[in-house]
PDB file of C-alpha atoms in Angstrom:
ATOM      1  CA  THR A1250     -90.841  19.882 -19.700  1.00 48.00           C
ATOM      2  CA  SER A1251     -90.992  16.601 -21.640  1.00 48.00           C
ATOM      3  CA  LEU A1252     -87.232  16.103 -21.217  1.00 50.00           C
ATOM      4  CA  PHE A1253     -87.530  16.494 -17.460  1.00 53.00           C
ATOM      5  CA  SER A1254     -90.506  14.134 -17.407  1.00 56.00           C
ATOM      6  CA  SER A1255     -88.601  11.433 -19.305  1.00 55.00           C
ATOM      7  CA  THR A1256     -85.625  11.893 -16.968  1.00 62.00           C
ATOM      8  CA  LEU A1257     -87.897  11.506 -13.935  1.00 62.00           C
ATOM      9  CA  LEU A1258     -89.060   8.117 -15.212  1.00 64.00           C
ATOM     10  CA  LEU A1259     -85.494   6.831 -14.815  1.00 69.00           C
ATOM     11  CA  GLY A1260     -84.887   8.703 -11.557  1.00 74.00           C
ATOM     12  CA  TYR A1261     -84.809   7.445  -7.976  1.00 74.00           C
ATOM     13  CA  LEU A1262     -83.506   8.510  -4.529  1.00 75.00           C
ATOM     14  CA  PHE A1263     -85.056  11.964  -4.922  1.00 80.00           C
ATOM     15  CA  SER A1264     -83.904  14.569  -2.415  1.00 81.00           C
ATOM     16  CA  PHE A1265     -85.152  18.158  -2.171  1.00 81.00           C
ATOM     17  CA  SER A1266     -82.749  20.795  -0.953  1.00 77.00           C
ATOM     18  CA  PRO A1267     -83.560  22.605   2.310  1.00 72.00           C
ATOM     19  CA  SER A1268     -86.191  25.346   2.262  1.00 60.00           C
ATOM     20  CA  GLY A1269     -85.311  28.248  -0.012  1.00 61.00           C
ATOM     21  CA  PHE A1270     -82.591  26.434  -1.961  1.00 66.00           C
ATOM     22  CA  GLY A1271     -84.767  25.420  -4.935  1.00 81.00           C
ATOM     23  CA  VAL A1272     -82.983  22.247  -6.053  1.00 82.00           C
ATOM     24  CA  LEU A1273     -84.093  18.646  -6.543  1.00 85.00           C
ATOM     25  CA  ALA A1274     -81.262  16.100  -6.698  1.00 86.00           C
ATOM     26  CA  PHE A1275     -81.730  12.475  -7.735  1.00 87.00           C
ATOM     27  CA  LYS A1276     -79.981   9.491  -9.277  1.00 87.00           C
ATOM     28  CA  ILE A1277     -80.746   8.421 -12.865  1.00 85.00           C
ATOM     29  CA  LYS A1278     -80.619   4.822 -14.063  1.00 81.00           C
ATOM     30  CA  ALA A1279     -79.290   3.894 -17.478  1.00 75.00           C
ATOM     31  CA  PRO A1280     -82.006   3.533 -20.168  1.00 71.00           C
ATOM     32  CA  ILE A1281     -83.797   0.161 -20.081  1.00 75.00           C
ATOM     33  CA  ASP A1282     -82.537  -0.915 -23.537  1.00 75.00           C
ATOM     34  CA  ILE A1283     -78.921  -0.474 -22.433  1.00 72.00           C
ATOM     35  CA  ARG A1284     -79.524  -2.389 -19.205  1.00 73.00           C
ATOM     36  CA  ARG A1285     -81.137  -5.241 -21.150  1.00 77.00           C
ATOM     37  CA  LYS A1286     -78.155  -5.445 -23.526  1.00 81.00           C
ATOM     38  CA  GLU A1287     -75.777  -5.544 -20.555  1.00 67.00           C
ATOM     39  CA  GLU A1288     -77.847  -8.289 -18.953  1.00 73.00           C
ATOM     40  CA  THR A1289     -77.950 -10.312 -22.187  1.00 77.00           C
ATOM     41  CA  LYS A1290     -74.185  -9.995 -22.647  1.00 72.00           C
ATOM     42  CA  LYS A1291     -73.630 -10.782 -18.952  1.00 74.00           C
ATOM     43  CA  THR A1292     -71.503  -7.668 -18.612  1.00 71.00           C
ATOM     44  CA  LYS A1293     -69.218  -7.616 -15.592  1.00 75.00           C
ATOM     45  CA  LYS A1294     -70.415  -5.432 -12.725  1.00 72.00           C
ATOM     46  CA  SER A1295     -67.349  -3.185 -13.035  1.00 66.00           C
ATOM     47  CA  LYS A1296     -68.164  -2.573 -16.705  1.00 69.00           C
ATOM     48  CA  LEU A1297     -71.861  -1.735 -16.286  1.00 67.00           C
ATOM     49  CA  LEU A1298     -72.967   1.762 -17.243  1.00 72.00           C
ATOM     50  CA  LYS A1299     -73.019   3.776 -14.025  1.00 79.00           C
ATOM     51  CA  ASP A1300     -75.954   5.844 -12.802  1.00 82.00           C
ATOM     52  CA  SER A1301     -75.965   9.591 -13.395  1.00 85.00           C
ATOM     53  CA  LEU A1302     -76.746  12.410 -10.993  1.00 88.00           C
ATOM     54  CA  GLY A1303     -79.634  14.687 -11.910  1.00 87.00           C
ATOM     55  CA  VAL A1304     -79.946  18.213 -10.509  1.00 87.00           C
ATOM     56  CA  TYR A1305     -83.198  20.021 -11.310  1.00 85.00           C
ATOM     57  CA  LEU A1306     -83.262  23.793 -10.686  1.00 86.00           C
ATOM     58  CA  LEU A1307     -86.818  24.719  -9.787  1.00 81.00           C
ATOM     59  CA  GLN A1308     -86.594  28.415 -10.618  1.00 81.00           C
ATOM     60  CA  SER A1309     -85.073  28.080 -14.091  1.00 83.00           C
ATOM     61  CA  GLN A1310     -86.620  24.632 -14.724  1.00 83.00           C
ATOM     62  CA  LYS A1311     -83.285  23.347 -16.002  1.00 86.00           C
ATOM     63  CA  THR A1312     -81.898  19.869 -15.451  1.00 86.00           C
ATOM     64  CA  ILE A1313     -78.162  19.286 -15.105  1.00 85.00           C
ATOM     65  CA  LYS A1314     -76.790  15.747 -15.465  1.00 86.00           C
ATOM     66  CA  TYR A1315     -73.490  14.319 -14.271  1.00 85.00           C
ATOM     67  CA  ALA A1316     -72.431  10.886 -15.500  1.00 84.00           C
ATOM     68  CA  ASN A1317     -70.764   8.091 -13.517  1.00 83.00           C
ATOM     69  CA  ASN A1318     -72.302   9.063 -10.191  1.00 81.00           C
ATOM     70  CA  ASN A1319     -71.335   7.202  -7.030  1.00 84.00           C
ATOM     71  CA  GLY A1320     -73.707   8.810  -4.516  1.00 87.00           C
ATOM     72  CA  PHE A1321     -74.605  12.318  -3.316  1.00 90.00           C
ATOM     73  CA  LYS A1322     -75.542  14.149  -0.103  1.00 91.00           C
ATOM     74  CA  LEU A1323     -77.209  17.449   0.775  1.00 87.00           C
ATOM     75  CA  PRO A1324     -77.390  19.271   4.131  1.00 86.00           C
ATOM     76  CA  GLU A1325     -80.543  18.319   6.018  1.00 83.00           C
ATOM     77  CA  GLU A1326     -81.382  21.910   6.998  1.00 79.00           C
ATOM     78  CA  GLY A1327     -80.129  25.109   5.379  1.00 69.00           C
ATOM     79  CA  GLY A1328     -77.235  25.382   3.001  1.00 72.00           C
ATOM     80  CA  ASN A1329     -76.919  25.831  -0.743  1.00 80.00           C
ATOM     81  CA  TRP A1330     -74.311  23.193  -1.591  1.00 88.00           C
ATOM     82  CA  LEU A1331     -74.429  19.508  -2.446  1.00 89.00           C
ATOM     83  CA  ALA A1332     -71.646  16.926  -2.545  1.00 92.00           C
ATOM     84  CA  TYR A1333     -71.385  13.989  -4.913  1.00 91.00           C
ATOM     85  CA  LYS A1334     -68.890  11.325  -5.887  1.00 90.00           C
ATOM     86  CA  THR A1335     -68.065  10.679  -9.521  1.00 87.00           C
ATOM     87  CA  ILE A1336     -65.793   8.260 -11.357  1.00 79.00           C
ATOM     88  CA  VAL A1337     -63.152   9.713 -13.683  1.00 78.00           C
ATOM     89  CA  LYS A1338     -60.293   8.355 -15.749  1.00 70.00           C
ATOM     90  CA  ALA A1339     -56.895   9.137 -14.234  1.00 64.00           C
ATOM     91  CA  ILE A1340     -53.415   8.603 -15.643  1.00 57.00           C
ATOM     92  CA  LYS A1341     -51.681   6.033 -13.477  1.00 57.00           C
ATOM     93  CA  ASP A1342     -48.170   6.343 -14.875  1.00 52.00           C
ATOM     94  CA  THR A1343     -46.205   6.912 -18.079  1.00 51.00           C
ATOM     95  CA  LEU A1344     -43.631   4.497 -19.477  1.00 46.00           C
ATOM     96  CA  SER A1345     -40.916   5.713 -21.877  1.00 46.00           C
ATOM     97  CA  VAL A1346     -39.366   3.188 -24.265  1.00 45.00           C
ATOM     98  CA  GLU A1347     -36.152   4.109 -26.078  1.00 45.00           C
ATOM     99  CA  ASN A1348     -33.919   2.306 -28.570  1.00 42.00           C
ATOM    100  CA  ASP A1349     -30.391   1.830 -27.225  1.00 43.00           C
ATOM    101  CA  SER A1350     -28.807   2.379 -30.638  1.00 41.00           C
ATOM    102  CA  LEU A1351     -27.473   5.888 -31.241  1.00 42.00           C
ATOM    103  CA  ASP A1352     -27.872   5.483 -34.988  1.00 46.00           C
ATOM    104  CA  SER A1353     -31.527   4.556 -34.831  1.00 46.00           C
ATOM    105  CA  ASP A1354     -34.216   7.021 -35.842  1.00 52.00           C
ATOM    106  CA  LYS A1355     -36.752   5.203 -33.725  1.00 51.00           C
ATOM    107  CA  LYS A1356     -38.754   7.706 -31.732  1.00 52.00           C
ATOM    108  CA  ILE A1357     -39.470   7.517 -28.030  1.00 51.00           C
ATOM    109  CA  LYS A1358     -42.765   5.796 -27.377  1.00 54.00           C
ATOM    110  CA  LYS A1359     -44.905   6.726 -24.445  1.00 54.00           C
ATOM    111  CA  LYS A1360     -47.505   4.437 -22.990  1.00 55.00           C
ATOM    112  CA  GLU A1361     -50.025   5.852 -20.597  1.00 57.00           C
ATOM    113  CA  LYS A1362     -51.846   3.582 -18.211  1.00 58.00           C
ATOM    114  CA  THR A1363     -55.213   4.744 -16.947  1.00 56.00           C
ATOM    115  CA  LYS A1364     -57.351   3.691 -14.034  1.00 61.00           C
ATOM    116  CA  ASN A1365     -60.736   4.613 -12.632  1.00 64.00           C
ATOM    117  CA  ASP A1366     -60.502   7.190  -9.858  1.00 75.00           C
ATOM    118  CA  THR A1367     -63.336   8.419  -7.657  1.00 83.00           C
ATOM    119  CA  ILE A1368     -63.399  12.095  -6.719  1.00 90.00           C
ATOM    120  CA  LEU A1369     -65.702  14.149  -4.509  1.00 93.00           C
ATOM    121  CA  VAL A1370     -67.219  17.279  -6.042  1.00 93.00           C
ATOM    122  CA  VAL A1371     -68.721  19.887  -3.722  1.00 93.00           C
ATOM    123  CA  PHE A1372     -71.035  21.964  -5.879  1.00 89.00           C
ATOM    124  CA  ASN A1373     -73.279  24.990  -5.600  1.00 89.00           C
ATOM    125  CA  PRO A1374     -75.652  24.613  -8.589  1.00 84.00           C
ATOM    126  CA  LEU A1375     -77.135  28.096  -8.205  1.00 82.00           C
ATOM    127  CA  GLU A1376     -73.831  29.992  -8.082  1.00 84.00           C
ATOM    128  CA  LYS A1377     -72.042  27.388 -10.242  1.00 84.00           C
ATOM    129  CA  ASP A1378     -69.130  27.158  -7.807  1.00 88.00           C
ATOM    130  CA  SER A1379     -67.354  23.855  -7.212  1.00 90.00           C
ATOM    131  CA  ILE A1380     -64.322  22.350  -5.505  1.00 92.00           C
ATOM    132  CA  VAL A1381     -62.851  18.855  -6.009  1.00 94.00           C
ATOM    133  CA  PHE A1382     -61.322  16.488  -3.434  1.00 95.00           C
ATOM    134  CA  LYS A1383     -59.366  13.298  -4.108  1.00 92.00           C
ATOM    135  CA  ASN A1384     -58.870  10.105  -2.080  1.00 92.00           C
ATOM    136  CA  VAL A1385     -62.203  10.567  -0.260  1.00 94.00           C
ATOM    137  CA  VAL A1386     -63.542   7.578   1.669  1.00 93.00           C
ATOM    138  CA  ALA A1387     -66.362   9.326   3.563  1.00 94.00           C
ATOM    139  CA  TYR A1388     -68.091  12.705   3.813  1.00 95.00           C
ATOM    140  CA  THR A1389     -70.852  14.121   5.993  1.00 93.00           C
ATOM    141  CA  TRP A1390     -72.732  17.435   6.243  1.00 93.00           C
ATOM    142  CA  SER A1391     -73.597  19.176   9.467  1.00 90.00           C
ATOM    143  CA  LYS A1392     -77.353  19.206   9.976  1.00 86.00           C
ATOM    144  CA  SER A1393     -78.047  22.936   9.845  1.00 80.00           C
ATOM    145  CA  ALA A1394     -74.943  24.599   8.433  1.00 78.00           C
ATOM    146  CA  ASN A1395     -73.002  24.742   5.178  1.00 85.00           C
ATOM    147  CA  LYS A1396     -70.160  22.670   6.649  1.00 92.00           C
ATOM    148  CA  LEU A1397     -68.853  19.396   5.265  1.00 94.00           C
ATOM    149  CA  LEU A1398     -66.441  16.983   6.985  1.00 95.00           C
ATOM    150  CA  ILE A1399     -64.358  14.991   4.498  1.00 96.00           C
ATOM    151  CA  SER A1400     -62.269  11.917   5.294  1.00 95.00           C
ATOM    152  CA  GLN A1401     -59.358  11.238   2.931  1.00 95.00           C
ATOM    153  CA  GLU A1402     -57.152   8.144   2.844  1.00 92.00           C
ATOM    154  CA  GLU A1403     -53.866   7.433   1.082  1.00 92.00           C
ATOM    155  CA  LYS A1404     -52.135   4.048   1.075  1.00 89.00           C
ATOM    156  CA  ASP A1405     -48.541   3.130   0.295  1.00 86.00           C
ATOM    157  CA  SER A1406     -46.128   0.278   0.972  1.00 84.00           C
ATOM    158  CA  ILE A1407     -45.674   1.445   4.569  1.00 85.00           C
ATOM    159  CA  GLY A1408     -49.303   1.817   5.607  1.00 86.00           C
ATOM    160  CA  THR A1409     -52.355   4.092   5.528  1.00 92.00           C
ATOM    161  CA  HIS A1410     -52.434   7.840   6.151  1.00 94.00           C
ATOM    162  CA  SER A1411     -55.755   9.548   6.922  1.00 94.00           C
ATOM    163  CA  THR A1412     -56.731  13.208   6.815  1.00 95.00           C
ATOM    164  CA  LEU A1413     -59.849  15.125   7.844  1.00 95.00           C
ATOM    165  CA  VAL A1414     -60.768  18.256   5.899  1.00 95.00           C
ATOM    166  CA  ASN A1415     -63.462  20.773   6.794  1.00 94.00           C
ATOM    167  CA  PHE A1416     -65.209  22.615   3.954  1.00 94.00           C
ATOM    168  CA  ASP A1417     -67.139  25.765   4.870  1.00 92.00           C
ATOM    169  CA  GLY A1418     -69.692  26.713   2.220  1.00 89.00           C
ATOM    170  CA  GLU A1419     -70.062  30.243   3.571  1.00 88.00           C
ATOM    171  CA  THR A1420     -66.359  31.125   3.211  1.00 90.00           C
ATOM    172  CA  LYS A1421     -65.691  28.579   0.421  1.00 90.00           C
ATOM    173  CA  LYS A1422     -62.567  27.471   2.265  1.00 92.00           C
ATOM    174  CA  ALA A1423     -61.253  23.969   2.912  1.00 93.00           C
ATOM    175  CA  ASP A1424     -58.958  23.429   5.917  1.00 93.00           C
ATOM    176  CA  THR A1425     -57.120  20.326   7.104  1.00 94.00           C
ATOM    177  CA  ILE A1426     -58.079  19.816  10.752  1.00 92.00           C
ATOM    178  CA  PHE A1427     -56.576  16.399  11.538  1.00 93.00           C
ATOM    179  CA  SER A1428     -53.948  14.126  10.012  1.00 92.00           C
ATOM    180  CA  SER A1429     -52.521  10.834  11.245  1.00 93.00           C
ATOM    181  CA  GLU A1430     -51.258   7.404  10.299  1.00 94.00           C
ATOM    182  CA  GLY A1431     -54.075   4.857  10.495  1.00 92.00           C
ATOM    183  CA  ILE A1432     -57.685   4.455   9.429  1.00 94.00           C
ATOM    184  CA  ILE A1433     -60.511   6.862  10.295  1.00 93.00           C
ATOM    185  CA  LYS A1434     -64.147   5.748  10.500  1.00 94.00           C
ATOM    186  CA  GLN A1435     -67.554   7.045  11.650  1.00 93.00           C
ATOM    187  CA  THR A1436     -66.915  10.762  11.096  1.00 93.00           C
ATOM    188  CA  VAL A1437     -69.670  13.065  12.355  1.00 92.00           C
ATOM    189  CA  LEU A1438     -70.341  16.774  12.903  1.00 92.00           C
ATOM    190  CA  ASP A1439     -72.700  18.317  15.429  1.00 90.00           C
ATOM    191  CA  LYS A1440     -75.768  20.259  14.275  1.00 88.00           C
ATOM    192  CA  LYS A1441     -73.942  23.582  13.800  1.00 88.00           C
ATOM    193  CA  GLY A1442     -70.774  22.025  12.421  1.00 87.00           C
ATOM    194  CA  THR A1443     -68.579  23.369  15.237  1.00 88.00           C
ATOM    195  CA  ARG A1444     -67.683  20.026  16.860  1.00 91.00           C
ATOM    196  CA  LEU A1445     -66.676  16.690  15.400  1.00 92.00           C
ATOM    197  CA  ALA A1446     -66.055  13.101  16.431  1.00 92.00           C
ATOM    198  CA  PHE A1447     -64.550  10.045  14.762  1.00 93.00           C
ATOM    199  CA  LEU A1448     -62.786   6.739  15.369  1.00 93.00           C
ATOM    200  CA  LEU A1449     -59.102   6.158  14.604  1.00 93.00           C
ATOM    201  CA  SER A1450     -57.117   2.908  14.518  1.00 92.00           C
ATOM    202  CA  LYS A1451     -53.371   2.674  13.937  1.00 91.00           C
ATOM    203  CA  ASP A1452     -53.415  -1.131  13.990  1.00 86.00           C
ATOM    204  CA  THR A1453     -52.111  -2.827  10.856  1.00 85.00           C
ATOM    205  CA  THR A1454     -53.725  -6.209  11.590  1.00 82.00           C
ATOM    206  CA  ASP A1455     -57.101  -7.329  10.223  1.00 85.00           C
ATOM    207  CA  ILE A1456     -58.697  -7.013  13.675  1.00 85.00           C
ATOM    208  CA  LYS A1457     -58.385  -3.384  14.753  1.00 88.00           C
ATOM    209  CA  ASN A1458     -58.972  -1.492  17.977  1.00 86.00           C
ATOM    210  CA  TYR A1459     -60.388   2.007  17.579  1.00 88.00           C
ATOM    211  CA  ALA A1460     -60.005   5.087  19.751  1.00 88.00           C
ATOM    212  CA  LEU A1461     -62.649   7.816  19.949  1.00 89.00           C
ATOM    213  CA  PHE A1462     -61.588  11.370  19.113  1.00 90.00           C
ATOM    214  CA  VAL A1463     -63.763  14.385  19.964  1.00 90.00           C
ATOM    215  CA  GLY A1464     -63.273  18.127  19.839  1.00 90.00           C
ATOM    216  CA  LYS A1465     -63.583  21.399  17.997  1.00 88.00           C
ATOM    217  CA  GLN A1466     -61.996  21.892  14.636  1.00 78.00           C
ATOM    218  CA  ASP A1467     -58.868  23.518  16.075  1.00 81.00           C
ATOM    219  CA  ASP A1468     -58.596  21.200  19.094  1.00 86.00           C
ATOM    220  CA  VAL A1469     -59.217  17.478  18.493  1.00 87.00           C
ATOM    221  CA  LYS A1470     -58.200  15.048  21.253  1.00 85.00           C
ATOM    222  CA  SER A1471     -58.507  11.369  22.095  1.00 81.00           C
ATOM    223  CA  PHE A1472     -61.421  10.661  24.430  1.00 79.00           C
ATOM    224  CA  ASN A1473     -60.581   8.936  27.709  1.00 74.00           C
ATOM    225  CA  GLU A1474     -62.993   5.992  28.003  1.00 68.00           C
ATOM    226  CA  ALA A1475     -61.957   5.490  31.631  1.00 65.00           C
ATOM    227  CA  ILE A1476     -64.169   8.393  32.727  1.00 65.00           C
ATOM    228  CA  ILE A1477     -67.311   6.532  31.606  1.00 68.00           C
ATOM    229  CA  LYS A1478     -68.870   5.036  34.720  1.00 67.00           C
ATOM    230  CA  GLY A1479     -69.783   1.376  34.467  1.00 67.00           C
ATOM    231  CA  LEU A1480     -67.788   0.694  31.285  1.00 69.00           C
ATOM    232  CA  PRO A1481     -66.152  -2.773  31.621  1.00 71.00           C
ATOM    233  CA  LYS A1482     -62.361  -2.758  31.565  1.00 73.00           C
ATOM    234  CA  GLY A1483     -60.902  -3.324  28.098  1.00 70.00           C
ATOM    235  CA  TRP A1484     -64.055  -2.339  26.209  1.00 72.00           C
ATOM    236  CA  LEU A1485     -63.470  -0.010  23.260  1.00 77.00           C
ATOM    237  CA  PRO A1486     -65.626   1.924  20.751  1.00 79.00           C
ATOM    238  CA  SER A1487     -67.060  -0.142  17.897  1.00 81.00           C
ATOM    239  CA  GLU A1488     -66.525   0.870  14.265  1.00 85.00           C
ATOM    240  CA  ASN A1489     -69.885  -0.774  13.462  1.00 85.00           C
ATOM    241  CA  GLN A1490     -71.926   1.652  15.585  1.00 82.00           C
ATOM    242  CA  ASP A1491     -72.870   5.156  14.422  1.00 85.00           C
ATOM    243  CA  ILE A1492     -71.601   8.136  16.406  1.00 84.00           C
ATOM    244  CA  TYR A1493     -73.877  11.141  16.852  1.00 83.00           C
ATOM    245  CA  PHE A1494     -74.266  14.368  18.795  1.00 85.00           C
ATOM    246  CA  SER A1495     -77.570  15.184  20.480  1.00 82.00           C
ATOM    247  CA  ASP A1496     -79.348  18.230  19.034  1.00 76.00           C
ATOM    248  CA  ASP A1497     -79.019  20.118  22.348  1.00 72.00           C
ATOM    249  CA  SER A1498     -75.298  19.391  22.783  1.00 61.00           C
TER     250      SER A1498
END
């Protein structure tokens, strides 16, 4: 259609769903006239119009758009779900202001403060099912299964608390499989989504030491680096190096 064609002209990062799924997902830039106005006005980066997510359904030839997109991922093989991040307005807090005088007719005033919040939406565009996750810092699909590993992080005055959640697209269930104080990085699932690995640091200093955790979803344990032959004493996993499972593992 002409609408789809015009949308494609602004699209980039195209990604076809695995065989049999029938979906094309892509990011959509803001129209050129809007981008030129923003450039002329020297609009701050945080105020620029965000890209949208486009989802084209091949069978029905319909295009669905989602504004304020902050990235998306699909399973590499198999699966009928996609996950994407989007920016929404969230109420931060509510302040109530009252007049101390008992004789005053002044009404209570409420002031709501809002902030931008990023959520993760896991979406099946064919069945129109979706589930939303908050406080997501990372997410990764297993290669050949409808399983998604989600890393959530909450901060307070005491420190950082991290949680790992597994979403199974077949059962449509989300289960918490690990929770701890500290920061989690480099989350990964094996090809079938039955095993996972990640790095965890409980250090509160800028320079952090990370420990490697490996296991199945109901049995995650810290990996003992001492069993690695030839590893120099004191060497630890690096948060700057990707973790992966071999396809035959």
